[in-house]
Coordinates of C-alpha atoms in Angstrom, one line a residue:
Chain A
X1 CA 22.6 -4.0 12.2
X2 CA 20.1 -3.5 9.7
X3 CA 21.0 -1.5 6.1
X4 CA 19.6 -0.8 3.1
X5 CA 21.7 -0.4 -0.4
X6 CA 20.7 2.5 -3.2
X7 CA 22.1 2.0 -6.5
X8 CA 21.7 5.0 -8.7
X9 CA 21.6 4.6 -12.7
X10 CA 19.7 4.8 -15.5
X11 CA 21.2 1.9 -17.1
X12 CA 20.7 0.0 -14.0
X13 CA 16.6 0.9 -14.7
X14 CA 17.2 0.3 -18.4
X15 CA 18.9 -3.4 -17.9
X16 CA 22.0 -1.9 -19.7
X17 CA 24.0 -3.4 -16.7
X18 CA 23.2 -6.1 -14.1
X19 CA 24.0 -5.0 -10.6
X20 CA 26.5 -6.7 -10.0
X21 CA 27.6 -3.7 -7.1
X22 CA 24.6 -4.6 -5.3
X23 CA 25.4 -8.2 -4.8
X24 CA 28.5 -7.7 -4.2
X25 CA 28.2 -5.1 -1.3
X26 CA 25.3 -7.6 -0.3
X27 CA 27.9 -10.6 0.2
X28 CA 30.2 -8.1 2.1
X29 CA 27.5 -7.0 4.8
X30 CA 26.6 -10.1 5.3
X31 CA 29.6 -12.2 5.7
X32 CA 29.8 -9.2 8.5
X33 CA 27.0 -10.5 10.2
X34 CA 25.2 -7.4 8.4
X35 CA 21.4 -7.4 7.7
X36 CA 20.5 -5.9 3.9
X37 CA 16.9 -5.1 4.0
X38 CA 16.8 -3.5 1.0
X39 CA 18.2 -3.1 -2.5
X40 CA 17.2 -0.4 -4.5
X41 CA 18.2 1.0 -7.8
X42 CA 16.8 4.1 -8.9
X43 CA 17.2 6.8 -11.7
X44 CA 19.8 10.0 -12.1
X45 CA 17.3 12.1 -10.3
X46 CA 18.1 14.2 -7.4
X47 CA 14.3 14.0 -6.3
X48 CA 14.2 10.1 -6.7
X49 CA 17.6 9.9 -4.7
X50 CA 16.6 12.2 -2.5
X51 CA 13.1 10.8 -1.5
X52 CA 14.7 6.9 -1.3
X53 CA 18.0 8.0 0.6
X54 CA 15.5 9.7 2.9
X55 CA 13.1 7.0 3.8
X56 CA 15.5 4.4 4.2
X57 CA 17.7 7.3 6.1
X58 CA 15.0 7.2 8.9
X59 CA 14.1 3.4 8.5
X60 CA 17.3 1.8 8.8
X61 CA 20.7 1.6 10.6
X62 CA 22.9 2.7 7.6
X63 CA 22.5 3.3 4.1
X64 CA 24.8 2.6 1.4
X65 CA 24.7 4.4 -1.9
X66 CA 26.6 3.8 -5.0
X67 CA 26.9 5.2 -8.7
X68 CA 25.6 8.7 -9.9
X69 CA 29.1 10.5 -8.1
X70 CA 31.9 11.9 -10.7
X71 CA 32.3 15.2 -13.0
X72 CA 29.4 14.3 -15.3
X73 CA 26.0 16.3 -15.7
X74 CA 24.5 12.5 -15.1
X75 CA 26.0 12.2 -11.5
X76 CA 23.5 13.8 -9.1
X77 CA 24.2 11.4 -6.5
X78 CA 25.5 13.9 -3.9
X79 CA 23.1 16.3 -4.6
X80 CA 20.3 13.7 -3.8
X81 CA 21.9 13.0 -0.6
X82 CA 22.5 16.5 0.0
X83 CA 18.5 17.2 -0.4
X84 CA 17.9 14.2 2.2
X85 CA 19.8 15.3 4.6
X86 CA 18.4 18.8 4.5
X87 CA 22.2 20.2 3.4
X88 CA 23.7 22.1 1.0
X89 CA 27.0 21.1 -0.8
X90 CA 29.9 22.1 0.1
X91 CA 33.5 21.5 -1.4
X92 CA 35.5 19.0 0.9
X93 CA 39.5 20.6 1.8
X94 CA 40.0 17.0 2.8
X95 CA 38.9 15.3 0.0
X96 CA 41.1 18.3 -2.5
X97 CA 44.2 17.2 -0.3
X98 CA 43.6 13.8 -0.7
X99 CA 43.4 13.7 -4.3
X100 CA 46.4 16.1 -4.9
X101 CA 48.7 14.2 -2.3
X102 CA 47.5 10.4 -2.8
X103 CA 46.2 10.2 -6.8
X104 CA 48.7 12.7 -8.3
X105 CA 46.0 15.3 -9.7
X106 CA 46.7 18.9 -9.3
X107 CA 43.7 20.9 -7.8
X108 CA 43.5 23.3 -10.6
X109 CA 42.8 20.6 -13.2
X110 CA 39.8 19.0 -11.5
X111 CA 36.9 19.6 -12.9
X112 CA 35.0 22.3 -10.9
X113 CA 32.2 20.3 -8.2
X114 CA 34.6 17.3 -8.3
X115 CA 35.0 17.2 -4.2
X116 CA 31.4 18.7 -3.5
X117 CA 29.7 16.5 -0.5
X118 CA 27.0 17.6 1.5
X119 CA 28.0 20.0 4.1
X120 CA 28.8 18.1 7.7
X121 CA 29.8 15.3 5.6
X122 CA 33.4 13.5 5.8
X123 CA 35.2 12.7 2.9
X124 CA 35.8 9.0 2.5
X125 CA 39.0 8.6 0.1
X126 CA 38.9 6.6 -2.8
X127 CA 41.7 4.7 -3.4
X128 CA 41.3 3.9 -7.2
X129 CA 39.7 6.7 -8.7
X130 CA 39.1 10.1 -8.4
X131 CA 35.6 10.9 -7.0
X132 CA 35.5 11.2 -3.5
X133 CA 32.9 9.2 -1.2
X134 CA 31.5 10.9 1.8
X135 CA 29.6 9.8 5.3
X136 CA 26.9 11.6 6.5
X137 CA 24.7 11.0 9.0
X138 CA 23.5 7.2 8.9
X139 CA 24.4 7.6 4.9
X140 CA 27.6 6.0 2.6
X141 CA 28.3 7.3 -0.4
X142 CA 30.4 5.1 -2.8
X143 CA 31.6 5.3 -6.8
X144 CA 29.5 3.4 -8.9
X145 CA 32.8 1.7 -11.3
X146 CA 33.2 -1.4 -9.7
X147 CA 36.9 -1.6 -8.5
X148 CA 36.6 1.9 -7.2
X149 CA 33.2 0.5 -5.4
X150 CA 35.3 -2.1 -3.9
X151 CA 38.5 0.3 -2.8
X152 CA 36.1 2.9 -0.8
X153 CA 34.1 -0.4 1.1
X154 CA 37.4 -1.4 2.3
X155 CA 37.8 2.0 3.8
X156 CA 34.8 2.1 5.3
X157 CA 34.1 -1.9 6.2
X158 CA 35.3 -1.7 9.7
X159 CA 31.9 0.2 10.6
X160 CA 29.5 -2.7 9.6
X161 CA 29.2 -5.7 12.1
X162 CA 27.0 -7.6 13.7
X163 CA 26.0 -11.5 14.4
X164 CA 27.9 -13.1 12.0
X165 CA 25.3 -16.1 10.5
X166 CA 26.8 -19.6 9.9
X167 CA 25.1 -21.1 6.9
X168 CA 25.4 -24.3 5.1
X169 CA 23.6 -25.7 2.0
X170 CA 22.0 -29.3 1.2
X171 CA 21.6 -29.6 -2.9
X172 CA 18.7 -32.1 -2.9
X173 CA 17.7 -34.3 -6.1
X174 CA 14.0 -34.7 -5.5
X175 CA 11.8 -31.7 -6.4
X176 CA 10.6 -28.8 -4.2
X177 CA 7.4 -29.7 -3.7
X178 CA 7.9 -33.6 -2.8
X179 CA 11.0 -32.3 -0.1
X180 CA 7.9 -30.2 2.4
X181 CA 7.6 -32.2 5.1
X182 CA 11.7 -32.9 5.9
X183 CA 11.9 -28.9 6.0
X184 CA 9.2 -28.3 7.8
X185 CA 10.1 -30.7 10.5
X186 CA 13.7 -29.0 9.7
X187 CA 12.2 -25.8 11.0
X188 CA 10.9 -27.2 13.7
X189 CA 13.5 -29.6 15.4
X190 CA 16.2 -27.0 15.4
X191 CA 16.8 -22.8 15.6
X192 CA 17.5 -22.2 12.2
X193 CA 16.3 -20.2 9.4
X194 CA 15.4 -21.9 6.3
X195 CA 16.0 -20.9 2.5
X196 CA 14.6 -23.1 -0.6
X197 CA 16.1 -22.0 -3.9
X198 CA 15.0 -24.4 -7.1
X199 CA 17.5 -24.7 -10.1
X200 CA 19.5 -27.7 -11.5
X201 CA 18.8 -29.2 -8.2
X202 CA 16.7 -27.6 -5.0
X203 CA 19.5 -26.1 -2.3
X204 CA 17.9 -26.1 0.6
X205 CA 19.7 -22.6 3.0
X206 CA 20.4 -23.3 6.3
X207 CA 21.8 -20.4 8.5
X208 CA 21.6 -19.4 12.2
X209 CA 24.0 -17.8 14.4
X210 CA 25.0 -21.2 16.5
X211 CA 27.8 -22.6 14.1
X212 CA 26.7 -25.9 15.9
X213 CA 22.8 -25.6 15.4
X214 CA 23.1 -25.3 11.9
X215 CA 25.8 -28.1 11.2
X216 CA 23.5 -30.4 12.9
X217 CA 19.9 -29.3 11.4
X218 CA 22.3 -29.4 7.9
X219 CA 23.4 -33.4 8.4
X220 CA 20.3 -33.9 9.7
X221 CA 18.6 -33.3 6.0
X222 CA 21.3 -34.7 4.8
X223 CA 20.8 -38.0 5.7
X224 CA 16.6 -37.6 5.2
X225 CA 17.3 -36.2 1.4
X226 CA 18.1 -38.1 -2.2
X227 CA 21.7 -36.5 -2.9
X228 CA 22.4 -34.9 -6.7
X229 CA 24.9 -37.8 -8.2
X230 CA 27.2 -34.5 -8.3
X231 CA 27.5 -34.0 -4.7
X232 CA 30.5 -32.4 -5.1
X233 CA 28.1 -29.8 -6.1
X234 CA 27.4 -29.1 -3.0
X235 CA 28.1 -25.6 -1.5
X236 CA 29.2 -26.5 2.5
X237 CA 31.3 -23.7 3.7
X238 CA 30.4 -21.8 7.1
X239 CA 30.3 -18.1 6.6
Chain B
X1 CA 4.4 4.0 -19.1
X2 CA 6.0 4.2 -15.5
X3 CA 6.4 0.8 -13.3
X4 CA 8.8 -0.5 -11.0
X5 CA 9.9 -4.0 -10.5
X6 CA 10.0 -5.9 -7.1
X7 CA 12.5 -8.8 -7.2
X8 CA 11.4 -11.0 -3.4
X9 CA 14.1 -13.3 -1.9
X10 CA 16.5 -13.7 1.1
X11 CA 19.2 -14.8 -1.4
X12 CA 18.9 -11.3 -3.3
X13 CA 19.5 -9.4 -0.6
X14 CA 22.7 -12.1 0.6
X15 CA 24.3 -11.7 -2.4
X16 CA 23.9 -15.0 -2.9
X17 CA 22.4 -14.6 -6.4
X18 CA 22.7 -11.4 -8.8
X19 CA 19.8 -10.1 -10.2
X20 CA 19.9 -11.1 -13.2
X21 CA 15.7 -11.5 -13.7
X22 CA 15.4 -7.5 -12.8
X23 CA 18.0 -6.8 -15.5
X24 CA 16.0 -8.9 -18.3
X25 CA 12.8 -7.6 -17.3
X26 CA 14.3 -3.7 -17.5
X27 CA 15.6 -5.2 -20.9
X28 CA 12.5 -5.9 -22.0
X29 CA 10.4 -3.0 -20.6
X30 CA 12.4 -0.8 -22.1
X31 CA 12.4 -2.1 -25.4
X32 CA 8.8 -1.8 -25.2
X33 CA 9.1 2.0 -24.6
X34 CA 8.3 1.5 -20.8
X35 CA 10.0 3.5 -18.0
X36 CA 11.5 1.4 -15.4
X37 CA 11.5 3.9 -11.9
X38 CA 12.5 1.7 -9.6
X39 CA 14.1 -1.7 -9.1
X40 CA 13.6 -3.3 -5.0
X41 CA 14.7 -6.4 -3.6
X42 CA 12.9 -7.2 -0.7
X43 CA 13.2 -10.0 1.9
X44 CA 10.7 -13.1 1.6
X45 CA 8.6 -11.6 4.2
X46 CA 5.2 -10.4 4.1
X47 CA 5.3 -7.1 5.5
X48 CA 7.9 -6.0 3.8
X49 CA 6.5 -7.2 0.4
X50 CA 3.1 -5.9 1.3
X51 CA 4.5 -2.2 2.5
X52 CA 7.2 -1.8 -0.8
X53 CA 4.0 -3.3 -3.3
X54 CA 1.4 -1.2 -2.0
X55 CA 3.7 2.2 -2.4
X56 CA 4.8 1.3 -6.0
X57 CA 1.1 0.3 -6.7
X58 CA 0.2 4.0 -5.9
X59 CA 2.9 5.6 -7.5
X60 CA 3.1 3.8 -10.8
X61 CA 1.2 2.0 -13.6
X62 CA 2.5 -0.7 -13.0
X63 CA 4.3 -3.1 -10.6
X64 CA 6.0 -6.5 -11.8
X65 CA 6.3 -8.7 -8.6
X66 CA 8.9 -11.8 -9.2
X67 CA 10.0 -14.6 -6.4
X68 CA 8.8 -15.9 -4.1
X69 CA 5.6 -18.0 -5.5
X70 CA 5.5 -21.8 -4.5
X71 CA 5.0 -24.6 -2.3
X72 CA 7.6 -23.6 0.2
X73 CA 7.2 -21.9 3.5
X74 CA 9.1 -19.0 2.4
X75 CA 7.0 -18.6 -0.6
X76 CA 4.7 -16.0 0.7
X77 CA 4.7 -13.3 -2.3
X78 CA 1.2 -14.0 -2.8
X79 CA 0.3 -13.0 0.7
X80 CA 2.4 -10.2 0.8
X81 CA 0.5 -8.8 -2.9
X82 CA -3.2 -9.9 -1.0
X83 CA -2.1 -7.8 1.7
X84 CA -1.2 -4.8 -0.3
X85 CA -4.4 -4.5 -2.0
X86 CA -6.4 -6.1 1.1
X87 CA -7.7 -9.0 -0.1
X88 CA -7.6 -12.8 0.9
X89 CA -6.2 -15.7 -1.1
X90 CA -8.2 -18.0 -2.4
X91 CA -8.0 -20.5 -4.9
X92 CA -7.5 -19.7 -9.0
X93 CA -10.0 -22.6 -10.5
X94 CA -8.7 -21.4 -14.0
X95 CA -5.0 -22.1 -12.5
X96 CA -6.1 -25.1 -11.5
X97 CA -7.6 -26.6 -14.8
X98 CA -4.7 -24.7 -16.7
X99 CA -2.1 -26.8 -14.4
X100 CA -4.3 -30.4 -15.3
X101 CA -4.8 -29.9 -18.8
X102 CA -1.8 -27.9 -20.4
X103 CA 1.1 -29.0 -17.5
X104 CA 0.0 -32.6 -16.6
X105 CA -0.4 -32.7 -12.6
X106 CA -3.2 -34.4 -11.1
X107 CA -4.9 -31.5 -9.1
X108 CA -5.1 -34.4 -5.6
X109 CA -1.2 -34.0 -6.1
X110 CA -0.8 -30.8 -5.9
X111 CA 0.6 -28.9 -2.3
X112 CA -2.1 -27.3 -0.8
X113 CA -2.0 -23.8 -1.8
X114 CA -0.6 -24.0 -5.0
X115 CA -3.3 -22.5 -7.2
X116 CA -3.9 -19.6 -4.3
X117 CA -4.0 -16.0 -5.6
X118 CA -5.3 -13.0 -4.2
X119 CA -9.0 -12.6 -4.3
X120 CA -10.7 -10.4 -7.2
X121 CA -7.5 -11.4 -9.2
X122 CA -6.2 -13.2 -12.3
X123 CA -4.0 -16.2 -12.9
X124 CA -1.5 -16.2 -15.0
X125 CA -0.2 -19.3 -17.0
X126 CA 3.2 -20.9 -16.1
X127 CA 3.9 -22.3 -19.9
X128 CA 7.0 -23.9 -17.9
X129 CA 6.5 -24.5 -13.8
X130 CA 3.2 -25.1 -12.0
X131 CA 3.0 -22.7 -9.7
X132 CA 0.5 -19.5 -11.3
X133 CA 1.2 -15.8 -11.7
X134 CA -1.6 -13.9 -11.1
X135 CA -2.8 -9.7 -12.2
X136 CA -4.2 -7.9 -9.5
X137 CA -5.3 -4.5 -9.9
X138 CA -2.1 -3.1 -11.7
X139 CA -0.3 -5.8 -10.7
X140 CA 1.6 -8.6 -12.3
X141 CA 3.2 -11.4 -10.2
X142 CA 5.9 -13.5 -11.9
X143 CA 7.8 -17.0 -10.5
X144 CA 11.3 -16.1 -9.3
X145 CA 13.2 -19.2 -11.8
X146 CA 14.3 -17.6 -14.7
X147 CA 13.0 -19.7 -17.3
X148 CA 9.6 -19.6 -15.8
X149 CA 9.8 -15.9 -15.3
X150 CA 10.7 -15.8 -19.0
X151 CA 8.5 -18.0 -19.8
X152 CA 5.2 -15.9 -18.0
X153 CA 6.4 -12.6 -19.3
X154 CA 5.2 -13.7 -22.7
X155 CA 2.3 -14.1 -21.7
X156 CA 1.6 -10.8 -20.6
X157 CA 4.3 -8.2 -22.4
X158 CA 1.8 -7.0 -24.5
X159 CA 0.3 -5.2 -22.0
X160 CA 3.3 -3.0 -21.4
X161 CA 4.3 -0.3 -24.0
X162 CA 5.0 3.2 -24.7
X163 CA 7.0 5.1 -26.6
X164 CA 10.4 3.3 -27.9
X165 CA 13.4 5.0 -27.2
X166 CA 16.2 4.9 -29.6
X167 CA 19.3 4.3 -28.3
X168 CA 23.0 4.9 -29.8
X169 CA 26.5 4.5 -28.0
X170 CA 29.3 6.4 -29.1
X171 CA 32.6 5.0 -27.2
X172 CA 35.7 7.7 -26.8
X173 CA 39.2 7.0 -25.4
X174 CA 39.4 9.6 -23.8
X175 CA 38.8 10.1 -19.6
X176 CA 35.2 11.1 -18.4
X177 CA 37.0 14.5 -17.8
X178 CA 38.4 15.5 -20.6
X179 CA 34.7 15.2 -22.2
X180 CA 32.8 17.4 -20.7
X181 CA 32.7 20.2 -23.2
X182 CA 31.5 18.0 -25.9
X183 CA 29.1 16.5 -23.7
X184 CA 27.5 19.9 -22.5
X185 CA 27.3 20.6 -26.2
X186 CA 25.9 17.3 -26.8
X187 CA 22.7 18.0 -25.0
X188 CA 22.4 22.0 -26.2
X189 CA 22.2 21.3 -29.5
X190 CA 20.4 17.7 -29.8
X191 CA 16.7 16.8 -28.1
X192 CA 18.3 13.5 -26.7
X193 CA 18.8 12.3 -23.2
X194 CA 23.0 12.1 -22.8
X195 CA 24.5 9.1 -20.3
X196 CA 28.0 8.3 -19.7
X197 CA 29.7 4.9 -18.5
X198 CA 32.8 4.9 -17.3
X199 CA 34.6 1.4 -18.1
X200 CA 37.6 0.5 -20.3
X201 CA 36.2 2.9 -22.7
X202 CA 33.6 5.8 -21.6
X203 CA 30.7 4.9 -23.5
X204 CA 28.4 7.9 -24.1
X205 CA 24.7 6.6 -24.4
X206 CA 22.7 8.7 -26.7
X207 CA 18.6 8.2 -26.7
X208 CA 15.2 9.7 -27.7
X209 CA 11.8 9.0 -29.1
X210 CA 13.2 10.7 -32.6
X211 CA 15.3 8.3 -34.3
X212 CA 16.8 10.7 -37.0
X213 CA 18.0 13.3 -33.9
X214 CA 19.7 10.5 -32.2
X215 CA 21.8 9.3 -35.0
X216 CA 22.3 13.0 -36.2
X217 CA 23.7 13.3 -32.7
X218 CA 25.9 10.3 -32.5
X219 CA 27.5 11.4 -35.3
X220 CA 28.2 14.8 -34.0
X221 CA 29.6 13.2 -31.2
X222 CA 31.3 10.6 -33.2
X223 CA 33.6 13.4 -35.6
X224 CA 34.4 14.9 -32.2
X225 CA 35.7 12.6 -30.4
X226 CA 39.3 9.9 -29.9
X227 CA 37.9 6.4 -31.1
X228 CA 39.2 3.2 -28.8
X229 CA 41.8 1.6 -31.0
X230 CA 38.8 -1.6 -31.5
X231 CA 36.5 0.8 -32.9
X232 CA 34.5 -2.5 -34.1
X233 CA 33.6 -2.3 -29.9
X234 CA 30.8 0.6 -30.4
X235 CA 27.8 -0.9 -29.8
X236 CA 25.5 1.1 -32.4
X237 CA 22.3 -0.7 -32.6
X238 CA 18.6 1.3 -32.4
X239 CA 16.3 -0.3 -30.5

């Protein structure tokens, strides 16, 4: 399963806030065996949404989008998806009952628009907040505040699987550059995929979805690479 | 200005690392009066980079390209950049002497590859790595390591302006909800753009090209709204 995750704000565009949703939803889809193939942010615009939601609509399995949903002029989220999909928007019964039976609001003092999604759309319930979320089509609507972000995913998480990758990580002291050949004869002597991230000391990635595979191409470097002298350092849990 | 930032990396789109570089670099953009459209992570694979760079090349004037730049096998940002503008790599002789005289590696020691950029283009310095940026048509390619990214951004910000924005934040105690009146009015009777962030506090982000109009407005706000009980929280810096 292949997805692609739009974040919608200006101060994500502004570097007011680091996206810390976008990793975060990353982590989730992928401990799920989940491909992200792209992480977008883009501005409160309904044609911006609109146009992105809509490409990646087409392009991928399932899109998630989060921020830009709530009673502000700002949060055009749902109309953006609304224009992708080619609907209009529609006040969700669902998501009024919801919010009056499960967050304790009484209908008359939401803010009018407050359950709009685009028509066809199901309400997804937000157990933190008040905004709802909505599914339609391919596309997942979520709130942008974190912990609401969070409570909707779990409502909807049960919809994202797929080959779950086991991965485990060799922290190397020697630089990139002098560590080439040992991962390209990694590459080559067993069927996993390879990441090289530099910092403190280079990680060398090693995931694949035989659990096995990867635990033996992993102690395989191991033995062939100069350890940190912290090699408690090192990151070795299967995901 | 208008550009868009492409962050490349398996490990973005994992969740394994925030992305903290696209935040600074919207930081900084910004403060230079530049628009930041669109923010993309995109796997460390060259069709991908190629399809996502060539778009935002089209669109904006600008693309900043970090990751992805190095000796490794899934290094291939540079390939990804060639292909987008349809040109081979070949080898930077100015990134070459640049890496021998001002970073102190013998060029016979270098991995092959190293000083490749696409053709017709223009190396960059790395004032704190070894491997080369490069500015191809209008577009910039940056190392993924912070400090080097940091580092290689200096060398070219100047390039990048427009009109500054000033910016205040007015924080209010009371729910998103409850200041939608104030809000509307905000943006009737001020020439400012109006965001609001939920969080412990909703902060109200006021900001325009006319300095006066967005203090004036702040202060409207200010008089008309519940301050948090630590007041001292409002961040109220122009910039």
């Amino acid at each position: 399963m292949r997805v692609a995750l739009v974040t919608v704000g200006d101060e994500l565009l502004a570097g007011d806030t680091v996206n810390t949703n976008a990793a975060w939803l990353a982590r989730q889809l992928t401990d799920r065996g989940v491909t992200v193939e792209r992480v977008t942010a883009v501005p409160d615009r309904v044609s911006d949404i609109a146009a992105v939601v809509n490409e990646y609509h087409a392009e991928y399995d399932a899109v998630l989008v989060t921020g830009g949903i709530g009673p502000t002029h700002d949060d055009v989220t749902m109309d953006g998806v609304a224009a992708a999909v080619g609907q209009e928007l529609a006040q969700s019964e669902p998501a009024l009952e919801y919010i009056e039976s499960h967050r304790g609001y009484a209908r008359a003092d939401l803010t009018a628009g407050t359950a709009n999604i685009p028509a066809g759309g199901e309400f997804i319930p937000n157990p933190v907040g008040v905004a709802p979320g909505c599914h339609v089509e391919n596309i997942y609507v979520l709130p942008g505040v974190p912990e609401e972000m969070r409570g909707m995913f779990g409502e909807i998480e049960a919809q994202f699987s797929g080959t779950i990758q086991h991965t485990r990580t060799v922290a190397a002291a020697e630089p990139e550059s002098a560590l080439l050949d040992r991962i390209e004869q990694l590459r080559e002597r067993f069927d996993v995929t390879v990441g090289v991230y530099p910092g403190e000391h280079v990680r060398v990635k090693v995931s694949g979805p035989a659990e096995e595979a990867v635990t033996t191409a992993a102690q395989w470097l191991e033995q062939r690479v100069e350890p940190p002298e912290q090699s408690t350092d090192v990151d070795d849990q299967s995901r």
